[in-house]
Coordinates of C-alpha atoms in Angstrom, one line a residue:
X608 CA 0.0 0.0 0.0
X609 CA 2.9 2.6 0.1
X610 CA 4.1 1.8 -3.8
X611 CA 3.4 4.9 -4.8
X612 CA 4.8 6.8 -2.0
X613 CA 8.2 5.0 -2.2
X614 CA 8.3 4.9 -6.1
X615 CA 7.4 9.2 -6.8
X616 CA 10.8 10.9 -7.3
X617 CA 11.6 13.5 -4.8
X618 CA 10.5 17.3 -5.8
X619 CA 14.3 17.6 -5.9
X620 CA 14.5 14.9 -8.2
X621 CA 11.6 16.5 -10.2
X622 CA 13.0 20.0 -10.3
X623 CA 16.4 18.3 -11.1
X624 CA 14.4 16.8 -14.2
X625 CA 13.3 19.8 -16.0
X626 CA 16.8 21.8 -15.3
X627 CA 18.1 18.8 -17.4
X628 CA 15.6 19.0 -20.1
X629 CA 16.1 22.9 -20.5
X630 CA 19.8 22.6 -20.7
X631 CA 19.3 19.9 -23.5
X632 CA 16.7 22.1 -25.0
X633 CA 19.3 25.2 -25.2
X634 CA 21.6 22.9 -26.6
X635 CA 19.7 21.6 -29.2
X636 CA 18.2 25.2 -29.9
X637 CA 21.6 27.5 -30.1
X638 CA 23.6 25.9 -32.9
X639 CA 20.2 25.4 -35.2
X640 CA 19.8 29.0 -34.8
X641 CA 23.1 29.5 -36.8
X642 CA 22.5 26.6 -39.6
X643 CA 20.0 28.3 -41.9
X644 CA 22.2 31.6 -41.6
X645 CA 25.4 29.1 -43.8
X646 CA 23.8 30.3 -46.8
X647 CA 24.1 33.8 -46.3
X648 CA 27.3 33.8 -44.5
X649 CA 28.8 31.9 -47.2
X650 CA 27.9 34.4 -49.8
X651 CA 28.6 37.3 -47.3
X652 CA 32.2 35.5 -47.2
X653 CA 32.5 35.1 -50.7
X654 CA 33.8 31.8 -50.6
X655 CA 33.7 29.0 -52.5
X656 CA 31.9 25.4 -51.8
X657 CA 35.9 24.3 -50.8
X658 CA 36.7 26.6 -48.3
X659 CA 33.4 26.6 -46.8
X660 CA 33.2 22.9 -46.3
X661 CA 36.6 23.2 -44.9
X662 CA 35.6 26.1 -42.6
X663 CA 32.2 24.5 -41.2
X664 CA 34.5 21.1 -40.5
X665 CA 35.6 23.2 -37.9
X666 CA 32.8 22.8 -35.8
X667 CA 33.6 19.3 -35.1
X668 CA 37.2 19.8 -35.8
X669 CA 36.6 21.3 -32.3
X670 CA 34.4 19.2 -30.4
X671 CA 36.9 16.1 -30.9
X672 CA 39.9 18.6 -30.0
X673 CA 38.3 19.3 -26.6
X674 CA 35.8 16.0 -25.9
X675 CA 38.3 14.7 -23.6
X676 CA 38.8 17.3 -21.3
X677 CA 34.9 16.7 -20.3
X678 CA 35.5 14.6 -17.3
X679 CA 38.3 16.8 -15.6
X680 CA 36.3 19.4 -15.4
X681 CA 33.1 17.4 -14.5
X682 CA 35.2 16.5 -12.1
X683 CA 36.2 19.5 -10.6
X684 CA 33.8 22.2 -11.3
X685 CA 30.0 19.6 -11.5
X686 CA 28.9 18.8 -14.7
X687 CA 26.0 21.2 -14.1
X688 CA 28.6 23.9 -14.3
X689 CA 29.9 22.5 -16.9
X690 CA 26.8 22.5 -18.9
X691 CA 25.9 26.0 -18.1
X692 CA 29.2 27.7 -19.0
X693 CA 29.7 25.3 -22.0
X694 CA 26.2 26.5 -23.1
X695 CA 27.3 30.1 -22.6
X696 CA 30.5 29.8 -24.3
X697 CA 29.0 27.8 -27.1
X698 CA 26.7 30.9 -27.3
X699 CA 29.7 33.4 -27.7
X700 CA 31.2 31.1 -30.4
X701 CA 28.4 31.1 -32.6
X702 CA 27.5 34.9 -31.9
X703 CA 31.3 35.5 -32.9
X704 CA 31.2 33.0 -36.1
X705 CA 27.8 34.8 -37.5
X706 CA 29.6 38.4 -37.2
X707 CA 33.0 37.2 -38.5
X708 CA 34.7 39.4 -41.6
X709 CA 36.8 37.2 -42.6
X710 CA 36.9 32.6 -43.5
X711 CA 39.4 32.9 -40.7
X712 CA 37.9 33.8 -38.0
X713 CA 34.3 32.0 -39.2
X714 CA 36.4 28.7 -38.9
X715 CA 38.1 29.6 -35.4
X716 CA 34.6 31.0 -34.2
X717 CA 33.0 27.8 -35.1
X718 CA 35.8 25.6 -33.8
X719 CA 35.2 27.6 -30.7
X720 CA 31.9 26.6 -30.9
X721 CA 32.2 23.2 -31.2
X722 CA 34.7 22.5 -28.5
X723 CA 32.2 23.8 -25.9
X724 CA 29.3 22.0 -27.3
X725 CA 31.3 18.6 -27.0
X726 CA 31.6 19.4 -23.0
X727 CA 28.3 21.0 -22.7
X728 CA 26.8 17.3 -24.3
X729 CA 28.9 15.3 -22.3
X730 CA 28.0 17.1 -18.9
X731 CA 24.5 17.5 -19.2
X732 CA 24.6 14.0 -20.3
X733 CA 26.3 13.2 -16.9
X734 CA 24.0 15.2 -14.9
X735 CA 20.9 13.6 -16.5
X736 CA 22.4 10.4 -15.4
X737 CA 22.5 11.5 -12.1
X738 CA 19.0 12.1 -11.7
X739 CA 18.2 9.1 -13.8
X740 CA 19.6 7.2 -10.8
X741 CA 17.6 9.2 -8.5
X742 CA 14.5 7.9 -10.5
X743 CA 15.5 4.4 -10.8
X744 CA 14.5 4.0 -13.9
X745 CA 15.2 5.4 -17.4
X746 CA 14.8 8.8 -18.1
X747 CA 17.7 9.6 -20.2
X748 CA 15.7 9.1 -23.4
X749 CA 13.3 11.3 -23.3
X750 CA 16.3 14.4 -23.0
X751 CA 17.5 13.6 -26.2
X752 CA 13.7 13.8 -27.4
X753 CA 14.0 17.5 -26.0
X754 CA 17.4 18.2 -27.3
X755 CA 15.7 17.0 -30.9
X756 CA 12.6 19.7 -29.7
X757 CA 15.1 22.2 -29.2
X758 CA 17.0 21.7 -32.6
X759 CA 13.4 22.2 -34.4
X760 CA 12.6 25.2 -32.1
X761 CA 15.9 27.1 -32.9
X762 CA 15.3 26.3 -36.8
X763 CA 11.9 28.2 -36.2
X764 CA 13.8 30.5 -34.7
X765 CA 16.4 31.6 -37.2
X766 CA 13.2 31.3 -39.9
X767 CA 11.2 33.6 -37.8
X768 CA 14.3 36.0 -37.5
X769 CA 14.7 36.1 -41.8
X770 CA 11.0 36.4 -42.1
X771 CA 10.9 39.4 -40.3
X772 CA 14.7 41.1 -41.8
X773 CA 16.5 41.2 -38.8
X774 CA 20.4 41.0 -39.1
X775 CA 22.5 38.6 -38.4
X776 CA 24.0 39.5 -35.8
X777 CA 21.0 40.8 -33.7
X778 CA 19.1 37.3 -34.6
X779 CA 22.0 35.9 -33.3
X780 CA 22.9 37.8 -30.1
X781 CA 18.9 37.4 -29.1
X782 CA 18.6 34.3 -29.1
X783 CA 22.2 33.1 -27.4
X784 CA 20.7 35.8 -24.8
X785 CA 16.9 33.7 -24.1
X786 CA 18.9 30.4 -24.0
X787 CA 21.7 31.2 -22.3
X788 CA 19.6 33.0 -19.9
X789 CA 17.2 29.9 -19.8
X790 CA 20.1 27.6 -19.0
X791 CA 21.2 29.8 -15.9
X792 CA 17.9 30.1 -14.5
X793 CA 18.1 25.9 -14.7
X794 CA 21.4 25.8 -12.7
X795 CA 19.7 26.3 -9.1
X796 CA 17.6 23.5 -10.1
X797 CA 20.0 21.3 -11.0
X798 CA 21.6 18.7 -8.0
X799 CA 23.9 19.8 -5.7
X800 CA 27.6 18.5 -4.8
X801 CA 30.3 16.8 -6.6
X802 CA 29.4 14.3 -9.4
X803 CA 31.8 11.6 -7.7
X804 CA 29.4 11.0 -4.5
X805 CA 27.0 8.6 -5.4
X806 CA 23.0 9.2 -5.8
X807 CA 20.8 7.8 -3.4
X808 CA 18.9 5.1 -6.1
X809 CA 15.1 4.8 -6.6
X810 CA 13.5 1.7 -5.0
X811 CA 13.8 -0.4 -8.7
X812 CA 17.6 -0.3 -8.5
X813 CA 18.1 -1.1 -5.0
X814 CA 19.7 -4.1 -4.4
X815 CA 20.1 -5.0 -7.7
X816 CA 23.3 -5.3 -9.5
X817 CA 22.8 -7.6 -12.6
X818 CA 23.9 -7.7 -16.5
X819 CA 26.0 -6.0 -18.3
X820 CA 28.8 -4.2 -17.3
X821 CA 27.7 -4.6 -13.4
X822 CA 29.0 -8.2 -13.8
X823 CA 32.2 -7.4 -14.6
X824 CA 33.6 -6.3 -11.1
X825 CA 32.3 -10.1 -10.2
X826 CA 35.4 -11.3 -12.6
X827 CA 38.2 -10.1 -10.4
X828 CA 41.7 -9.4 -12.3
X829 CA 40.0 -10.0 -15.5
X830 CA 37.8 -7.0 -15.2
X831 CA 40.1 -4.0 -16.0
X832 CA 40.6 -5.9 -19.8
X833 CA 36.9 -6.6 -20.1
X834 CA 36.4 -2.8 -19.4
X835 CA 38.6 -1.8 -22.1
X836 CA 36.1 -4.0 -24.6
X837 CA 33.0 -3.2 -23.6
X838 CA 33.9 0.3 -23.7
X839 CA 35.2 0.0 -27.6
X840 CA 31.5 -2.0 -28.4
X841 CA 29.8 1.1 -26.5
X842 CA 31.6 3.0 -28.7
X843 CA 30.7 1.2 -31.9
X844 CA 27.5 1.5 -31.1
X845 CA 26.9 5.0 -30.5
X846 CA 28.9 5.3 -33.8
X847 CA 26.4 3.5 -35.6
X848 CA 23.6 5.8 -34.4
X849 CA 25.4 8.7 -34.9
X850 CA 26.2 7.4 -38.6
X851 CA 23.2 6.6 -39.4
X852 CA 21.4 10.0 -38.5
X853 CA 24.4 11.8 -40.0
X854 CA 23.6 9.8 -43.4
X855 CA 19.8 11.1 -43.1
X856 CA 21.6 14.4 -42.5
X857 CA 23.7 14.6 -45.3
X858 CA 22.6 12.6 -47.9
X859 CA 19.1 11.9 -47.9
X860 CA 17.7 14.3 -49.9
X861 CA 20.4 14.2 -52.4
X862 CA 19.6 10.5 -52.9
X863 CA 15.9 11.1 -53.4
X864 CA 15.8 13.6 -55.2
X865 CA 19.0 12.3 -57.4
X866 CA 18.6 8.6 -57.3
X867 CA 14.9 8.7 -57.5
X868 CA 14.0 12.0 -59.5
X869 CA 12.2 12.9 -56.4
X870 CA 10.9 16.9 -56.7
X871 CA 13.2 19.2 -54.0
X872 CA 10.1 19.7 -51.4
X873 CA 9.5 15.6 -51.9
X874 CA 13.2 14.9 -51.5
X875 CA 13.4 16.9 -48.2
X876 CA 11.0 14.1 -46.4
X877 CA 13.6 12.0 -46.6
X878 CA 15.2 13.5 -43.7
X879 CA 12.2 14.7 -42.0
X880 CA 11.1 11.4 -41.9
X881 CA 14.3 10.3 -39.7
X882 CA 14.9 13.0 -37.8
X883 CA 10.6 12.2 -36.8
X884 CA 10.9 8.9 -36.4
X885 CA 13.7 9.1 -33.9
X886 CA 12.2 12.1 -32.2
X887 CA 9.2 9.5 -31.5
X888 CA 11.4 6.5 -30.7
X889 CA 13.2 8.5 -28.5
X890 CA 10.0 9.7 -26.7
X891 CA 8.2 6.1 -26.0
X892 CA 12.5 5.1 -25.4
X893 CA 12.6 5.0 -21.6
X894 CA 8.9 2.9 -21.1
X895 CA 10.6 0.5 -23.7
X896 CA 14.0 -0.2 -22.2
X897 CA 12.2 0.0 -18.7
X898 CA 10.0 -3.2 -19.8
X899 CA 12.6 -5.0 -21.7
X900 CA 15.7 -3.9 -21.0
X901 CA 18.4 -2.2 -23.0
X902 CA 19.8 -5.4 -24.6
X903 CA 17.0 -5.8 -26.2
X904 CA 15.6 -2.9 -27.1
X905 CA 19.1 -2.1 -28.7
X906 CA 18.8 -5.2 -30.9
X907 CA 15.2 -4.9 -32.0
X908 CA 16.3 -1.1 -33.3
X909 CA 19.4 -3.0 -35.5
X910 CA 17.1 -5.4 -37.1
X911 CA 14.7 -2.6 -37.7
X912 CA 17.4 -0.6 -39.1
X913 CA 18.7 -3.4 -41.1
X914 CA 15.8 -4.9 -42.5
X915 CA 14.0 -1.1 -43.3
X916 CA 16.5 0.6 -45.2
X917 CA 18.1 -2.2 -46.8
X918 CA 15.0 -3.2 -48.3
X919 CA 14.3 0.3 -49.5
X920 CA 18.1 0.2 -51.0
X921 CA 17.5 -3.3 -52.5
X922 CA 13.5 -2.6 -54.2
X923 CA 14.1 1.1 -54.4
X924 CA 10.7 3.2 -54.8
X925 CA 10.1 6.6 -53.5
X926 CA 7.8 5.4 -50.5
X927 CA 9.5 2.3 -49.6
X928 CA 12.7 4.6 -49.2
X929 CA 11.4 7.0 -47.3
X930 CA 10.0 4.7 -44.9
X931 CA 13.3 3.3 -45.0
X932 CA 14.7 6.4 -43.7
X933 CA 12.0 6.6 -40.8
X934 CA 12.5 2.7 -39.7
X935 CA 16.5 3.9 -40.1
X936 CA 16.2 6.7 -37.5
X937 CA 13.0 4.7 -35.1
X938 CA 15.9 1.7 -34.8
X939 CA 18.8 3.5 -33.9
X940 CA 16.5 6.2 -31.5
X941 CA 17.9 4.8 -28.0
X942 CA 21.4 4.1 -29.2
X943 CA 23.5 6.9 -28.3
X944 CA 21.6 7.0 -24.6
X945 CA 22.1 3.3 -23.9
X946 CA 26.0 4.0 -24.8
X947 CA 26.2 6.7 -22.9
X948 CA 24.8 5.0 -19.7
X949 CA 26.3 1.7 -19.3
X950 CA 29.8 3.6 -20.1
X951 CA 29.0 5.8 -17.0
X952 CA 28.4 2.5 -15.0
X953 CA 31.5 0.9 -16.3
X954 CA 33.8 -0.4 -13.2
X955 CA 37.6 1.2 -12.5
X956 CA 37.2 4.2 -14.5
X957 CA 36.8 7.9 -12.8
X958 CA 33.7 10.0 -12.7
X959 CA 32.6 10.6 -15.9
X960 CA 35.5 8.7 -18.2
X961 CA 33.6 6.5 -19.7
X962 CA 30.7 8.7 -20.9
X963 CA 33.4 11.1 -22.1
X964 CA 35.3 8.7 -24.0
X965 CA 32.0 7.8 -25.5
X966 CA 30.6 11.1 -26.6
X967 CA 33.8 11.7 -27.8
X968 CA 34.8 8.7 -29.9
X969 CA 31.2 8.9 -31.0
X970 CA 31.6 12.4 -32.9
X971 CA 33.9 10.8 -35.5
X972 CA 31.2 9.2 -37.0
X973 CA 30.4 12.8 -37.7
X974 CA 33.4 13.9 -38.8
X975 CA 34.8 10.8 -41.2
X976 CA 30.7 9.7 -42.1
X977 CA 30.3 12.2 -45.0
X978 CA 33.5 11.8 -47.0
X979 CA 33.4 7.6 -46.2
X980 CA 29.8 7.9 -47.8
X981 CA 31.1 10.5 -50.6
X982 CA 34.0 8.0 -51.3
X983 CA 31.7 5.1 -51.9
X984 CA 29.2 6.8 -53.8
X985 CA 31.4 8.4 -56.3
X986 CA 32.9 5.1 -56.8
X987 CA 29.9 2.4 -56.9
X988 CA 26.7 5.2 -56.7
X989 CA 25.3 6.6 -53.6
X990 CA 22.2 3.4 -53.8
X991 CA 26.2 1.2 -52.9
X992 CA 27.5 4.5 -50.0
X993 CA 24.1 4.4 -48.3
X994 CA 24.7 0.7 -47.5
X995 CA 26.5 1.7 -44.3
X996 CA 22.8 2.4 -42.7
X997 CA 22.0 -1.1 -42.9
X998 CA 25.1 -2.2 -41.8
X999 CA 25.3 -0.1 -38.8
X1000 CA 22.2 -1.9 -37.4
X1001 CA 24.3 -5.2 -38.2
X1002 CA 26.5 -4.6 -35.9
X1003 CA 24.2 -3.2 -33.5
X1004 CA 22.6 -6.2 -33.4
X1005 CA 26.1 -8.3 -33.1
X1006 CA 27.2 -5.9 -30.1
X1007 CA 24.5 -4.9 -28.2
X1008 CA 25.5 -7.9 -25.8
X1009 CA 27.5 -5.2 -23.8
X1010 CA 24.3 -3.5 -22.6
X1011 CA 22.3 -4.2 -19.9
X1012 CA 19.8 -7.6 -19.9
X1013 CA 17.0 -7.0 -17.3
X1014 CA 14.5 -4.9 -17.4
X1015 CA 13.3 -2.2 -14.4
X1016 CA 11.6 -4.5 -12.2
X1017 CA 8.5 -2.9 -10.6

């Protein structure tokens, strides 16, 4: 008769929740401001399609330079901190990249940019995972729905801002000025102390150390080697996700609209139906992985990936592809979370390693994705480069061993 007393999360917990979600939503919301803007700073520029591709690399160029100095500092400031000034910094980066005179100083700006991005992902990631424990069950799903919210809203955003004439830079400066506010207010709602004391656990996890890589502490001197490879298939498989929504990204619309004479508005559905079909896998995420578990959650997505788009690739027609592209991004929806939070719970390592290892490891796919696929396609067609979609949920369905068996018991 006290269920639901014991099982409700804390107002603390609850407050703790929604910080989270708005420093996600910020996230997601400050860099899409700047996206629709490429066009115009590229003509403002004058530069050609080399030098700009070059120049926007930068934004990831910098989020791999400074992924890995995430944990020290969630270490010694709180990743809440961390998010906040990351989110403010991030904000200054791409305030300075929209007003820059010169290539130059776009590609610093926006290297700027993305080295505080990759430590404002990994420590709100952290945080969330911090109250995720307080709930005791999973929560860290439905974030990335709101970070996927936020990308949408800031897209609105920078339209709105064109629509009406303003400039760049005051479109700009506005709106890193409402979200890095918003993300400040979230701060004193965000748990206090240190990130290496350990949460107080919801009644589902108490007492209950099971699959995954819980067990390996169990194998004595064999468990520091085990770390090391369950931490690379973590890796993989956050790769795979991000590759796959980085090929729905990138070449989606080129392929329908190239491949498959779609018209430009029809080849843009491509994407939209990815980018929406993960948004909604990523919202019913948590109830899944709470009733089945990650494992299998993990390896229903593969197959789904598999099976979808390499059926659209093998009998190619304009719907079947496009549902490809929405099975593509449904499958791989809870990948990225699910890596990130067994490789917080990995044995040996210090306060946020693992997770940082793993966000940062994971951007590559970002990085080396588009020229792999470019390679391939120029070579054997883009139908042959967008074969690394089904592949990825291949070896999500061979790795996804690594992540936790059991579902939340209730």
């Amino acid at each position: 008769m006290t269920v639901d007393t014991e099982t409700r999360p804390l107002p603390a917990a609850r407050h703790a929740r929604a910080a989270v979600a708005v420093l996600f939503f910020t996230n997601g919301a400050l860099f899409a401001n700047l996206l629709p803007r490429y066009p115009q700073i590229k003509e403002d520029l004058a530069i050609g399609n080399g030098a700009y591709g070059l120049a926007v690399a930068a934004f990831p160029a910098g989020a791999i330079t400074a992924g890995l100095a995430a944990g020290l500092l969630i270490r010694r400031m709180g990743s809440a901190r961390v998010a906040v000034l990351g989110t403010l910094l991030t904000g200054a980066g791409i305030l300075a990249a929209g007003l820059a005179p010169s290539v130059t100083l776009f590609a610093t700006a926006l290297f700027l940019a993305g080295a505080m991005d990759a430590l404002t992902d990994v420590a709100q990631n952290a945080h969330g995972l911090r109250v995720q424990r307080l709930y005791g069950r999973s929560i860290l799903n439905s974030f990335h729905a709101v970070w996927s919210i936020g990308a949408v809203t800031g897209g609105l955003m920078a339209a709105g801002a064109m629509s009406l004439g303003l400039s760049l830079g005051v479109h700009l400066a506005v709106s890193a000025v409402v979200l890095v506010a918003a993300a400040g207010a979230a701060l004193r709602f965000c748990l206090p102390g240190p990130d290496n004391e350990p949460e107080e656990t919801g009644p589902e996890e108490t007492g209950r150390k099971e699959t995954g890589p819980e067990r390996l502490t169990a194998e004595g001197a064999r468990g520091t080697s085990r770390v090391g490879v369950v931490l690379a298939a973590l890796v993989l498989i956050a790769t795979a996700g991000t590759l796959v929504e980085d090929a729905g990204n990138s070449w989606a619309a080129l392929y329908l609209s190239d491949a498959l004479h779609a018209s430009a508005a029809l080849a843009a559905s491509g994407f939209i139906a990815l980018v929406g079909a993960q948004f909604i896998g990523r919202l019913i995420g948590d109830r899944l992985v709470d009733r089945f578990g990650q494992r299998a959650v993990a390896r229903a997505g593969g197959l789904i990936t598999a099976v979808g788009m390499g059926l659209a690739l093998a009998v190619p027609t304009l719907p079947g592809t496009i549902l490809g592209f929405a099975l593509a991004g449904f499958g791989v929806a809870t990948l990225v979370p699910a890596a990130m939070h067994e490789a917080d719970a990995l044995p040996g390592l210090k306060p946020g390693s693992g997770l940082t290892i793993v966000s940062w490891l994971m951007r590559l796919g970002f990085l080396l994705s588009p020229p792999i696929v470019g390679q391939v396609a120029d070579a054997a067609g883009l139908r042959t480069g967008l074969l690394v979609i089904p592949a990825a949920g291949v070896l999500v369905v061979l790795l996804a061993g690594v992540l936790q068996a059991r579902p939340r018991r209730d």
